[in-house]
Amino acid sequence: MEREIADSEAFQRLRNIKQLAMTYLVFHGAEHTRFGHSLGVMHMVTRAFESTIKNVRPEWSEAKVAYYRQILRIIALTHDLGHAPFSHAAEAVFPEGMEHEDFTRKIVLGTEYKITPELVCDIYQGKNPGSNFEFTFLKSFMDSELWQI
C-alpha cells in the first residue's frame, strides 16, 4: 500500500516541491523536497511509535498495533500532498481560509488508495475522534516537533 501511494502521481509531484521554498538559491545543499521529507517523516514516526509501544506497553493486540502503525505510516506519507510549489511560502496565494492541509484532504479523498481516506484525513486533522482517544494518541505523533518544518 505504501509503495502504491509513493508511486502515485500525487506523491511523485512532491519531488518538485522544495521543502525550504527558494532557500536553495542562496544556500547550496538546501535542496530538500517534500518527497524526501514525507519519506523521512514516515520513517521517524514509525520509530517513535514503535519506541512508545515498547516502553508504554498498551494492552493492545498485535493486530491492533499493526493496524495503528499502518494508519500512522500512511498519514505520515500523505500529510504534505497538498503543498504548492515553494511550500509554505505559496500559501499566501491560496483562497481565503485554505491551507495545504485542506488540499491534502482533497487529494487523499479523491485518490483511489486502498485505505479509508476519511479516517486518515480525520486523524491527521484532528476531526471526529469520537470516543476513540487512541486516534488522538496517533495524531500526537504527527504533531511532534521532530518534523514540523
mmCIF file of N, CA and C in Angstrom:
data_model
loop_
_atom_site.group_PDB
_atom_site.id
_atom_site.type_symbol
_atom_site.label_atom_id
_atom_site.label_comp_id
_atom_site.label_asym_id
_atom_site.label_seq_id
_atom_site.Cartn_x
_atom_site.Cartn_y
_atom_site.Cartn_z
ATOM 1 N N MET A 1 0.825 -1.185 0.000
ATOM 2 C CA MET A 1 0.000 0.000 0.000
ATOM 3 C C MET A 1 0.876 1.257 0.000
ATOM 4 N N GLU A 2 1.922 1.256 0.816
ATOM 5 C CA GLU A 2 2.803 2.416 0.872
ATOM 6 C C GLU A 2 3.493 2.647 -0.467
ATOM 7 N N ARG A 3 3.916 1.577 -1.104
ATOM 8 C CA ARG A 3 4.558 1.714 -2.416
ATOM 9 C C ARG A 3 3.572 2.271 -3.435
ATOM 10 N N GLU A 4 2.337 1.818 -3.381
ATOM 11 C CA GLU A 4 1.313 2.320 -4.300
ATOM 12 C C GLU A 4 1.125 3.825 -4.110
ATOM 13 N N ILE A 5 1.109 4.269 -2.864
ATOM 14 C CA ILE A 5 0.978 5.700 -2.584
ATOM 15 C C ILE A 5 2.210 6.436 -3.089
ATOM 16 N N ALA A 6 3.405 5.923 -2.765
ATOM 17 C CA ALA A 6 4.644 6.589 -3.182
ATOM 18 C C ALA A 6 4.785 6.637 -4.701
ATOM 19 N N ASP A 7 4.246 5.652 -5.393
ATOM 20 C CA ASP A 7 4.323 5.618 -6.851
ATOM 21 C C ASP A 7 3.244 6.458 -7.527
ATOM 22 N N SER A 8 2.291 6.935 -6.762
ATOM 23 C CA SER A 8 1.176 7.686 -7.358
ATOM 24 C C SER A 8 1.648 9.052 -7.879
ATOM 25 N N GLU A 9 0.924 9.554 -8.828
ATOM 26 C CA GLU A 9 1.244 10.868 -9.400
ATOM 27 C C GLU A 9 1.189 11.960 -8.337
ATOM 28 N N ALA A 10 0.209 11.869 -7.456
ATOM 29 C CA ALA A 10 0.068 12.885 -6.403
ATOM 30 C C ALA A 10 1.299 12.926 -5.496
ATOM 31 N N PHE A 11 1.873 11.763 -5.203
ATOM 32 C CA PHE A 11 3.052 11.730 -4.350
ATOM 33 C C PHE A 11 4.318 12.080 -5.131
ATOM 34 N N GLN A 12 4.427 11.604 -6.337
ATOM 35 C CA GLN A 12 5.625 11.871 -7.144
ATOM 36 C C GLN A 12 5.816 13.357 -7.426
ATOM 37 N N ARG A 13 4.730 14.126 -7.474
ATOM 38 C CA ARG A 13 4.873 15.569 -7.708
ATOM 39 C C ARG A 13 5.624 16.253 -6.570
ATOM 40 N N LEU A 14 5.663 15.612 -5.396
ATOM 41 C CA LEU A 14 6.391 16.188 -4.264
ATOM 42 C C LEU A 14 7.895 16.251 -4.517
ATOM 43 N N ARG A 15 8.386 15.508 -5.508
ATOM 44 C CA ARG A 15 9.812 15.574 -5.873
ATOM 45 C C ARG A 15 10.193 16.979 -6.342
ATOM 46 N N ASN A 16 9.220 17.712 -6.848
ATOM 47 C CA ASN A 16 9.490 19.040 -7.413
ATOM 48 C C ASN A 16 9.120 20.183 -6.481
ATOM 49 N N ILE A 17 8.689 19.875 -5.284
ATOM 50 C CA ILE A 17 8.299 20.920 -4.335
ATOM 51 C C ILE A 17 9.376 21.015 -3.269
ATOM 52 N N LYS A 18 10.036 22.157 -3.231
ATOM 53 C CA LYS A 18 11.145 22.361 -2.300
ATOM 54 C C LYS A 18 10.625 22.525 -0.883
ATOM 55 N N GLN A 19 11.224 21.789 0.024
ATOM 56 C CA GLN A 19 10.876 21.858 1.444
ATOM 57 C C GLN A 19 11.157 23.260 1.995
ATOM 58 N N LEU A 20 12.207 23.871 1.527
ATOM 59 C CA LEU A 20 12.651 25.167 2.063
ATOM 60 C C LEU A 20 12.408 26.305 1.080
ATOM 61 N N ALA A 21 11.361 26.180 0.278
ATOM 62 C CA ALA A 21 10.973 27.207 -0.698
ATOM 63 C C ALA A 21 12.164 27.546 -1.597
ATOM 64 N N MET A 22 12.569 28.811 -1.656
ATOM 65 C CA MET A 22 13.640 29.240 -2.570
ATOM 66 C C MET A 22 15.004 29.335 -1.887
ATOM 67 N N THR A 23 15.112 28.799 -0.696
ATOM 68 C CA THR A 23 16.370 28.850 0.050
ATOM 69 C C THR A 23 17.512 28.195 -0.717
ATOM 70 N N TYR A 24 17.188 27.204 -1.545
ATOM 71 C CA TYR A 24 18.226 26.512 -2.305
ATOM 72 C C TYR A 24 18.971 27.446 -3.252
ATOM 73 N N LEU A 25 18.354 28.570 -3.612
ATOM 74 C CA LEU A 25 19.015 29.532 -4.489
ATOM 75 C C LEU A 25 20.132 30.280 -3.767
ATOM 76 N N VAL A 26 20.060 30.343 -2.454
ATOM 77 C CA VAL A 26 21.058 31.041 -1.652
ATOM 78 C C VAL A 26 22.042 30.062 -1.015
ATOM 79 N N PHE A 27 21.528 28.966 -0.493
ATOM 80 C CA PHE A 27 22.355 28.001 0.218
ATOM 81 C C PHE A 27 22.438 26.703 -0.570
ATOM 82 N N HIS A 28 23.603 26.471 -1.162
ATOM 83 C CA HIS A 28 23.819 25.219 -1.883
ATOM 84 C C HIS A 28 23.642 24.062 -0.899
ATOM 85 N N GLY A 29 22.911 23.092 -1.276
ATOM 86 C CA GLY A 29 22.668 21.952 -0.398
ATOM 87 C C GLY A 29 21.292 21.988 0.243
ATOM 88 N N ALA A 30 20.621 23.116 0.185
ATOM 89 C CA ALA A 30 19.261 23.202 0.732
ATOM 90 C C ALA A 30 18.275 22.735 -0.347
ATOM 91 N N GLU A 31 18.526 21.553 -0.829
ATOM 92 C CA GLU A 31 17.777 21.001 -1.957
ATOM 93 C C GLU A 31 16.651 20.076 -1.507
ATOM 94 N N HIS A 32 16.293 20.097 -0.252
ATOM 95 C CA HIS A 32 15.312 19.172 0.308
ATOM 96 C C HIS A 32 13.954 19.334 -0.377
ATOM 97 N N THR A 33 13.307 18.208 -0.608
ATOM 98 C CA THR A 33 11.987 18.235 -1.238
ATOM 99 C C THR A 33 10.938 17.680 -0.280
ATOM 100 N N ARG A 34 9.687 17.966 -0.575
ATOM 101 C CA ARG A 34 8.576 17.403 0.191
ATOM 102 C C ARG A 34 8.527 15.882 0.024
ATOM 103 N N PHE A 35 9.027 15.377 -1.085
ATOM 104 C CA PHE A 35 9.099 13.933 -1.321
ATOM 105 C C PHE A 35 9.988 13.277 -0.252
ATOM 106 N N GLY A 36 11.224 13.744 -0.149
ATOM 107 C CA GLY A 36 12.154 13.203 0.839
ATOM 108 C C GLY A 36 11.683 13.440 2.258
ATOM 109 N N HIS A 37 11.099 14.610 2.495
ATOM 110 C CA HIS A 37 10.569 14.943 3.819
ATOM 111 C C HIS A 37 9.485 13.944 4.225
ATOM 112 N N SER A 38 8.564 13.654 3.323
ATOM 113 C CA SER A 38 7.457 12.747 3.644
ATOM 114 C C SER A 38 7.945 11.333 3.930
ATOM 115 N N LEU A 39 8.923 10.866 3.158
ATOM 116 C CA LEU A 39 9.501 9.542 3.436
ATOM 117 C C LEU A 39 10.201 9.543 4.786
ATOM 118 N N GLY A 40 10.925 10.620 5.085
ATOM 119 C CA GLY A 40 11.615 10.726 6.371
ATOM 120 C C GLY A 40 10.657 10.788 7.540
ATOM 121 N N VAL A 41 9.567 11.529 7.382
ATOM 122 C CA VAL A 41 8.560 11.607 8.446
ATOM 123 C C VAL A 41 7.960 10.228 8.687
ATOM 124 N N MET A 42 7.688 9.498 7.604
ATOM 125 C CA MET A 42 7.123 8.156 7.778
ATOM 126 C C MET A 42 8.098 7.270 8.565
ATOM 127 N N HIS A 43 9.363 7.355 8.246
ATOM 128 C CA HIS A 43 10.365 6.563 8.955
ATOM 129 C C HIS A 43 10.442 6.963 10.432
ATOM 130 N N MET A 44 10.539 8.259 10.686
ATOM 131 C CA MET A 44 10.707 8.730 12.058
ATOM 132 C C MET A 44 9.468 8.495 12.921
ATOM 133 N N VAL A 45 8.286 8.684 12.346
ATOM 134 C CA VAL A 45 7.060 8.480 13.114
ATOM 135 C C VAL A 45 6.908 6.994 13.447
ATOM 136 N N THR A 46 7.358 6.133 12.558
ATOM 137 C CA THR A 46 7.322 4.696 12.824
ATOM 138 C C THR A 46 8.252 4.350 13.982
ATOM 139 N N ARG A 47 9.446 4.906 13.973
ATOM 140 C CA ARG A 47 10.390 4.651 15.068
ATOM 141 C C ARG A 47 9.838 5.164 16.400
ATOM 142 N N ALA A 48 9.247 6.364 16.376
ATOM 143 C CA ALA A 48 8.680 6.920 17.607
ATOM 144 C C ALA A 48 7.528 6.059 18.108
ATOM 145 N N PHE A 49 6.666 5.623 17.203
ATOM 146 C CA PHE A 49 5.534 4.771 17.577
ATOM 147 C C PHE A 49 6.028 3.453 18.170
ATOM 148 N N GLU A 50 6.968 2.815 17.501
ATOM 149 C CA GLU A 50 7.474 1.533 17.989
ATOM 150 C C GLU A 50 8.164 1.679 19.341
ATOM 151 N N SER A 51 8.888 2.762 19.534
ATOM 152 C CA SER A 51 9.531 3.007 20.824
ATOM 153 C C SER A 51 8.482 3.207 21.921
ATOM 154 N N THR A 52 7.441 3.947 21.599
ATOM 155 C CA THR A 52 6.372 4.189 22.568
ATOM 156 C C THR A 52 5.667 2.890 22.932
ATOM 157 N N ILE A 53 5.341 2.095 21.924
ATOM 158 C CA ILE A 53 4.670 0.812 22.172
ATOM 159 C C ILE A 53 5.554 -0.081 23.044
ATOM 160 N N LYS A 54 6.849 -0.096 22.756
ATOM 161 C CA LYS A 54 7.778 -0.931 23.523
ATOM 162 C C LYS A 54 7.871 -0.473 24.980
ATOM 163 N N ASN A 55 7.888 0.847 25.205
ATOM 164 C CA ASN A 55 8.082 1.368 26.554
ATOM 165 C C ASN A 55 6.794 1.514 27.361
ATOM 166 N N VAL A 56 5.704 1.838 26.700
ATOM 167 C CA VAL A 56 4.431 2.030 27.406
ATOM 168 C C VAL A 56 3.674 0.709 27.537
ATOM 169 N N ARG A 57 3.817 -0.138 26.562
ATOM 170 C CA ARG A 57 3.166 -1.450 26.544
ATOM 171 C C ARG A 57 1.652 -1.370 26.757
ATOM 172 N N PRO A 58 0.956 -0.710 25.835
ATOM 173 C CA PRO A 58 -0.505 -0.687 25.983
ATOM 174 C C PRO A 58 -1.073 -2.084 25.835
ATOM 175 N N GLU A 59 -2.218 -2.287 26.377
ATOM 176 C CA GLU A 59 -2.853 -3.609 26.331
ATOM 177 C C GLU A 59 -3.601 -3.777 25.015
ATOM 178 N N TRP A 60 -2.855 -3.711 23.922
ATOM 179 C CA TRP A 60 -3.416 -3.856 22.586
ATOM 180 C C TRP A 60 -2.953 -5.179 22.005
ATOM 181 N N SER A 61 -3.789 -5.746 21.169
ATOM 182 C CA SER A 61 -3.401 -6.961 20.460
ATOM 183 C C SER A 61 -2.337 -6.593 19.420
ATOM 184 N N GLU A 62 -1.611 -7.616 18.968
ATOM 185 C CA GLU A 62 -0.612 -7.377 17.913
ATOM 186 C C GLU A 62 -1.279 -6.842 16.661
ATOM 187 N N ALA A 63 -2.492 -7.322 16.379
ATOM 188 C CA ALA A 63 -3.217 -6.863 15.197
ATOM 189 C C ALA A 63 -3.551 -5.371 15.306
ATOM 190 N N LYS A 64 -3.947 -4.921 16.499
ATOM 191 C CA LYS A 64 -4.280 -3.517 16.694
ATOM 192 C C LYS A 64 -3.030 -2.645 16.556
ATOM 193 N N VAL A 65 -1.922 -3.088 17.121
ATOM 194 C CA VAL A 65 -0.664 -2.343 16.998
ATOM 195 C C VAL A 65 -0.277 -2.229 15.524
ATOM 196 N N ALA A 66 -0.384 -3.331 14.791
ATOM 197 C CA ALA A 66 -0.038 -3.326 13.364
ATOM 198 C C ALA A 66 -0.966 -2.396 12.581
ATOM 199 N N TYR A 67 -2.247 -2.417 12.905
ATOM 200 C CA TYR A 67 -3.236 -1.557 12.240
ATOM 201 C C TYR A 67 -2.919 -0.090 12.495
ATOM 202 N N TYR A 68 -2.651 0.275 13.744
ATOM 203 C CA TYR A 68 -2.344 1.665 14.076
ATOM 204 C C TYR A 68 -1.013 2.104 13.471
ATOM 205 N N ARG A 69 -0.028 1.210 13.446
ATOM 206 C CA ARG A 69 1.248 1.524 12.812
ATOM 207 C C ARG A 69 1.015 1.851 11.334
ATOM 208 N N GLN A 70 0.187 1.037 10.673
ATOM 209 C CA GLN A 70 -0.072 1.258 9.249
ATOM 210 C C GLN A 70 -0.801 2.574 9.012
ATOM 211 N N ILE A 71 -1.823 2.865 9.818
ATOM 212 C CA ILE A 71 -2.531 4.140 9.670
ATOM 213 C C ILE A 71 -1.564 5.303 9.847
ATOM 214 N N LEU A 72 -0.741 5.235 10.867
ATOM 215 C CA LEU A 72 0.202 6.299 11.159
ATOM 216 C C LEU A 72 1.200 6.481 10.019
ATOM 217 N N ARG A 73 1.695 5.397 9.457
ATOM 218 C CA ARG A 73 2.637 5.478 8.339
ATOM 219 C C ARG A 73 1.977 6.110 7.114
ATOM 220 N N ILE A 74 0.721 5.778 6.880
ATOM 221 C CA ILE A 74 0.013 6.356 5.736
ATOM 222 C C ILE A 74 -0.231 7.856 5.960
ATOM 223 N N ILE A 75 -0.603 8.225 7.169
ATOM 224 C CA ILE A 75 -0.782 9.653 7.475
ATOM 225 C C ILE A 75 0.530 10.397 7.244
ATOM 226 N N ALA A 76 1.625 9.831 7.740
ATOM 227 C CA ALA A 76 2.927 10.479 7.576
ATOM 228 C C ALA A 76 3.297 10.600 6.097
ATOM 229 N N LEU A 77 3.033 9.567 5.338
ATOM 230 C CA LEU A 77 3.384 9.556 3.930
ATOM 231 C C LEU A 77 2.569 10.569 3.127
ATOM 232 N N THR A 78 1.313 10.744 3.492
ATOM 233 C CA THR A 78 0.414 11.603 2.694
ATOM 234 C C THR A 78 0.232 13.011 3.261
ATOM 235 N N HIS A 79 0.831 13.319 4.397
ATOM 236 C CA HIS A 79 0.495 14.557 5.107
ATOM 237 C C HIS A 79 0.808 15.842 4.341
ATOM 238 N N ASP A 80 1.689 15.800 3.368
ATOM 239 C CA ASP A 80 2.059 17.013 2.634
ATOM 240 C C ASP A 80 1.633 17.006 1.169
ATOM 241 N N LEU A 81 0.733 16.122 0.782
ATOM 242 C CA LEU A 81 0.322 16.042 -0.621
ATOM 243 C C LEU A 81 -0.257 17.350 -1.153
ATOM 244 N N GLY A 82 -0.788 18.176 -0.284
ATOM 245 C CA GLY A 82 -1.447 19.403 -0.722
ATOM 246 C C GLY A 82 -0.545 20.619 -0.861
ATOM 247 N N HIS A 83 0.749 20.441 -0.665
ATOM 248 C CA HIS A 83 1.651 21.592 -0.780
ATOM 249 C C HIS A 83 1.744 22.069 -2.217
ATOM 250 N N ALA A 84 1.805 23.369 -2.357
ATOM 251 C CA ALA A 84 2.001 24.009 -3.657
ATOM 252 C C ALA A 84 3.499 24.225 -3.871
ATOM 253 N N PRO A 85 3.900 24.601 -5.095
ATOM 254 C CA PRO A 85 5.312 24.939 -5.306
ATOM 255 C C PRO A 85 5.763 25.987 -4.288
ATOM 256 N N PHE A 86 6.978 25.888 -3.849
ATOM 257 C CA PHE A 86 7.585 26.770 -2.852
ATOM 258 C C PHE A 86 6.994 26.568 -1.465
ATOM 259 N N SER A 87 6.289 25.457 -1.294
ATOM 260 C CA SER A 87 5.865 25.014 0.023
ATOM 261 C C SER A 87 5.009 26.038 0.761
ATOM 262 N N HIS A 88 5.332 26.335 2.021
ATOM 263 C CA HIS A 88 4.513 27.237 2.830
ATOM 264 C C HIS A 88 4.482 28.661 2.269
ATOM 265 N N ALA A 89 5.530 29.050 1.574
ATOM 266 C CA ALA A 89 5.581 30.406 1.017
ATOM 267 C C ALA A 89 4.447 30.646 0.026
ATOM 268 N N ALA A 90 3.952 29.601 -0.609
ATOM 269 C CA ALA A 90 2.883 29.739 -1.603
ATOM 270 C C ALA A 90 1.492 29.807 -0.980
ATOM 271 N N GLU A 91 1.376 29.528 0.309
ATOM 272 C CA GLU A 91 0.050 29.507 0.927
ATOM 273 C C GLU A 91 -0.606 30.884 0.937
ATOM 274 N N ALA A 92 0.174 31.931 0.765
ATOM 275 C CA ALA A 92 -0.388 33.287 0.726
ATOM 276 C C ALA A 92 -1.307 33.484 -0.478
ATOM 277 N N VAL A 93 -1.139 32.667 -1.514
ATOM 278 C CA VAL A 93 -1.984 32.811 -2.705
ATOM 279 C C VAL A 93 -3.148 31.822 -2.714
ATOM 280 N N PHE A 94 -3.266 31.012 -1.685
ATOM 281 C CA PHE A 94 -4.402 30.094 -1.592
ATOM 282 C C PHE A 94 -5.680 30.892 -1.367
ATOM 283 N N PRO A 95 -6.824 30.329 -1.746
ATOM 284 C CA PRO A 95 -8.093 31.002 -1.439
ATOM 285 C C PRO A 95 -8.229 31.253 0.061
ATOM 286 N N GLU A 96 -8.942 32.290 0.410
ATOM 287 C CA GLU A 96 -9.132 32.692 1.811
ATOM 288 C C GLU A 96 -9.532 31.505 2.682
ATOM 289 N N GLY A 97 -8.800 31.333 3.770
ATOM 290 C CA GLY A 97 -9.108 30.284 4.737
ATOM 291 C C GLY A 97 -8.607 28.895 4.370
ATOM 292 N N MET A 98 -7.919 28.772 3.243
ATOM 293 C CA MET A 98 -7.424 27.465 2.805
ATOM 294 C C MET A 98 -5.944 27.333 3.147
ATOM 295 N N GLU A 99 -5.558 26.121 3.528
ATOM 296 C CA GLU A 99 -4.169 25.802 3.821
ATOM 297 C C GLU A 99 -3.817 24.515 3.081
ATOM 298 N N HIS A 100 -2.542 24.161 3.100
ATOM 299 C CA HIS A 100 -2.148 22.954 2.371
ATOM 300 C C HIS A 100 -2.853 21.707 2.909
ATOM 301 N N GLU A 101 -3.202 21.694 4.191
ATOM 302 C CA GLU A 101 -3.911 20.539 4.752
ATOM 303 C C GLU A 101 -5.273 20.336 4.082
ATOM 304 N N ASP A 102 -5.913 21.444 3.707
ATOM 305 C CA ASP A 102 -7.202 21.339 3.019
ATOM 306 C C ASP A 102 -7.039 20.688 1.648
ATOM 307 N N PHE A 103 -5.964 21.053 0.952
ATOM 308 C CA PHE A 103 -5.699 20.456 -0.350
ATOM 309 C C PHE A 103 -5.236 19.005 -0.197
ATOM 310 N N THR A 104 -4.499 18.719 0.876
ATOM 311 C CA THR A 104 -4.103 17.334 1.152
ATOM 312 C C THR A 104 -5.345 16.471 1.308
ATOM 313 N N ARG A 105 -6.296 16.949 2.104
ATOM 314 C CA ARG A 105 -7.545 16.198 2.312
ATOM 315 C C ARG A 105 -8.247 15.946 0.978
ATOM 316 N N LYS A 106 -8.319 16.974 0.141
ATOM 317 C CA LYS A 106 -8.986 16.848 -1.156
ATOM 318 C C LYS A 106 -8.292 15.795 -2.027
ATOM 319 N N ILE A 107 -6.963 15.800 -2.024
ATOM 320 C CA ILE A 107 -6.208 14.823 -2.817
ATOM 321 C C ILE A 107 -6.418 13.415 -2.273
ATOM 322 N N VAL A 108 -6.288 13.241 -0.958
ATOM 323 C CA VAL A 108 -6.430 11.904 -0.365
ATOM 324 C C VAL A 108 -7.840 11.368 -0.596
ATOM 325 N N LEU A 109 -8.849 12.207 -0.399
ATOM 326 C CA LEU A 109 -10.225 11.749 -0.583
ATOM 327 C C LEU A 109 -10.542 11.459 -2.051
ATOM 328 N N GLY A 110 -9.829 12.117 -2.965
ATOM 329 C CA GLY A 110 -10.097 11.939 -4.389
ATOM 330 C C GLY A 110 -9.202 10.914 -5.068
ATOM 331 N N THR A 111 -8.356 10.239 -4.303
ATOM 332 C CA THR A 111 -7.418 9.277 -4.871
ATOM 333 C C THR A 111 -7.886 7.876 -4.533
ATOM 334 N N GLU A 112 -7.621 6.974 -5.420
ATOM 335 C CA GLU A 112 -8.074 5.590 -5.247
ATOM 336 C C GLU A 112 -7.072 4.748 -4.457
ATOM 337 N N TYR A 113 -6.611 5.248 -3.320
ATOM 338 C CA TYR A 113 -5.761 4.444 -2.462
ATOM 339 C C TYR A 113 -6.626 3.407 -1.767
ATOM 340 N N LYS A 114 -6.061 2.253 -1.480
ATOM 341 C CA LYS A 114 -6.809 1.176 -0.818
ATOM 342 C C LYS A 114 -6.767 1.373 0.694
ATOM 343 N N ILE A 115 -7.277 2.500 1.121
ATOM 344 C CA ILE A 115 -7.312 2.848 2.539
ATOM 345 C C ILE A 115 -8.672 3.451 2.822
ATOM 346 N N THR A 116 -8.913 3.763 4.062
ATOM 347 C CA THR A 116 -10.105 4.520 4.407
ATOM 348 C C THR A 116 -9.679 5.981 4.449
ATOM 349 N N PRO A 117 -9.787 6.696 3.335
ATOM 350 C CA PRO A 117 -9.233 8.047 3.277
ATOM 351 C C PRO A 117 -9.852 8.998 4.287
ATOM 352 N N GLU A 118 -11.137 8.849 4.577
ATOM 353 C CA GLU A 118 -11.777 9.729 5.559
ATOM 354 C C GLU A 118 -11.135 9.571 6.930
ATOM 355 N N LEU A 119 -10.857 8.324 7.318
ATOM 356 C CA LEU A 119 -10.242 8.066 8.617
ATOM 357 C C LEU A 119 -8.843 8.671 8.678
ATOM 358 N N VAL A 120 -8.047 8.473 7.639
ATOM 359 C CA VAL A 120 -6.690 9.015 7.594
ATOM 360 C C VAL A 120 -6.724 10.539 7.720
ATOM 361 N N CYS A 121 -7.592 11.178 6.953
ATOM 362 C CA CYS A 121 -7.695 12.645 6.999
ATOM 363 C C CYS A 121 -8.208 13.128 8.342
ATOM 364 N N ASP A 122 -9.215 12.461 8.875
ATOM 365 C CA ASP A 122 -9.788 12.889 10.151
ATOM 366 C C ASP A 122 -8.777 12.775 11.286
ATOM 367 N N ILE A 123 -7.998 11.708 11.306
ATOM 368 C CA ILE A 123 -6.986 11.570 12.358
ATOM 369 C C ILE A 123 -5.936 12.667 12.200
ATOM 370 N N TYR A 124 -5.445 12.855 10.982
ATOM 371 C CA TYR A 124 -4.400 13.855 10.748
ATOM 372 C C TYR A 124 -4.870 15.256 11.106
ATOM 373 N N GLN A 125 -6.114 15.574 10.767
ATOM 374 C CA GLN A 125 -6.624 16.915 11.023
ATOM 375 C C GLN A 125 -7.282 17.041 12.394
ATOM 376 N N GLY A 126 -7.320 15.955 13.153
ATOM 377 C CA GLY A 126 -7.887 16.009 14.488
ATOM 378 C C GLY A 126 -9.393 16.156 14.496
ATOM 379 N N LYS A 127 -10.048 15.657 13.465
ATOM 380 C CA LYS A 127 -11.503 15.767 13.360
ATOM 381 C C LYS A 127 -12.162 14.452 13.767
ATOM 382 N N ASN A 128 -13.286 14.552 14.374
ATOM 383 C CA ASN A 128 -14.147 13.415 14.681
ATOM 384 C C ASN A 128 -13.450 12.232 15.349
ATOM 385 N N PRO A 129 -12.670 12.455 16.409
ATOM 386 C CA PRO A 129 -12.070 11.299 17.068
ATOM 387 C C PRO A 129 -13.096 10.469 17.808
ATOM 388 N N GLY A 130 -14.280 11.049 18.039
ATOM 389 C CA GLY A 130 -15.320 10.307 18.739
ATOM 390 C C GLY A 130 -14.842 9.885 20.106
ATOM 391 N N SER A 131 -15.195 8.695 20.489
ATOM 392 C CA SER A 131 -14.805 8.204 21.806
ATOM 393 C C SER A 131 -13.461 7.481 21.755
ATOM 394 N N ASN A 132 -12.820 7.449 20.585
ATOM 395 C CA ASN A 132 -11.572 6.724 20.444
ATOM 396 C C ASN A 132 -10.386 7.632 20.736
ATOM 397 N N PHE A 133 -9.974 7.687 22.004
ATOM 398 C CA PHE A 133 -8.838 8.512 22.391
ATOM 399 C C PHE A 133 -7.563 8.022 21.713
ATOM 400 N N GLU A 134 -7.564 6.789 21.235
ATOM 401 C CA GLU A 134 -6.374 6.249 20.574
ATOM 402 C C GLU A 134 -6.068 7.000 19.287
ATOM 403 N N PHE A 135 -7.083 7.534 18.611
ATOM 404 C CA PHE A 135 -6.827 8.320 17.408
ATOM 405 C C PHE A 135 -6.136 9.633 17.771
ATOM 406 N N THR A 136 -6.498 10.207 18.909
ATOM 407 C CA THR A 136 -5.817 11.407 19.393
ATOM 408 C C THR A 136 -4.363 11.069 19.711
ATOM 409 N N PHE A 137 -4.140 9.892 20.259
ATOM 410 C CA PHE A 137 -2.790 9.401 20.535
ATOM 411 C C PHE A 137 -1.992 9.314 19.234
ATOM 412 N N LEU A 138 -2.596 8.779 18.172
ATOM 413 C CA LEU A 138 -1.905 8.675 16.887
ATOM 414 C C LEU A 138 -1.588 10.051 16.324
ATOM 415 N N LYS A 139 -2.525 10.974 16.426
ATOM 416 C CA LYS A 139 -2.298 12.325 15.914
ATOM 417 C C LYS A 139 -1.132 12.995 16.629
ATOM 418 N N SER A 140 -0.950 12.672 17.896
ATOM 419 C CA SER A 140 0.136 13.297 18.655
ATOM 420 C C SER A 140 1.503 12.989 18.043
ATOM 421 N N PHE A 141 1.632 11.858 17.368
ATOM 422 C CA PHE A 141 2.897 11.554 16.703
ATOM 423 C C PHE A 141 3.136 12.512 15.537
ATOM 424 N N MET A 142 2.082 12.874 14.839
ATOM 425 C CA MET A 142 2.231 13.786 13.702
ATOM 426 C C MET A 142 2.431 15.225 14.161
ATOM 427 N N ASP A 143 2.106 15.537 15.395
ATOM 428 C CA ASP A 143 2.266 16.896 15.916
ATOM 429 C C ASP A 143 3.654 17.130 16.513
ATOM 430 N N SER A 144 4.510 16.130 16.448
ATOM 431 C CA SER A 144 5.828 16.227 17.059
ATOM 432 C C SER A 144 6.668 17.313 16.413
ATOM 433 N N GLU A 145 7.519 17.936 17.201
ATOM 434 C CA GLU A 145 8.423 18.960 16.703
ATOM 435 C C GLU A 145 9.563 18.383 15.871
ATOM 436 N N LEU A 146 9.699 17.065 15.839
ATOM 437 C CA LEU A 146 10.784 16.459 15.068
ATOM 438 C C LEU A 146 10.668 16.734 13.575
ATOM 439 N N TRP A 147 9.442 16.857 13.049
ATOM 440 C CA TRP A 147 9.287 17.002 11.606
ATOM 441 C C TRP A 147 8.338 18.116 11.200
ATOM 442 N N GLN A 148 8.033 19.045 12.060
ATOM 443 C CA GLN A 148 7.116 20.132 11.725
ATOM 444 C C GLN A 148 7.866 21.340 11.171
ATOM 445 N N ILE A 149 8.532 21.161 10.075
ATOM 446 C CA ILE A 149 9.256 22.260 9.423
ATOM 447 C C ILE A 149 8.587 22.526 8.096
#
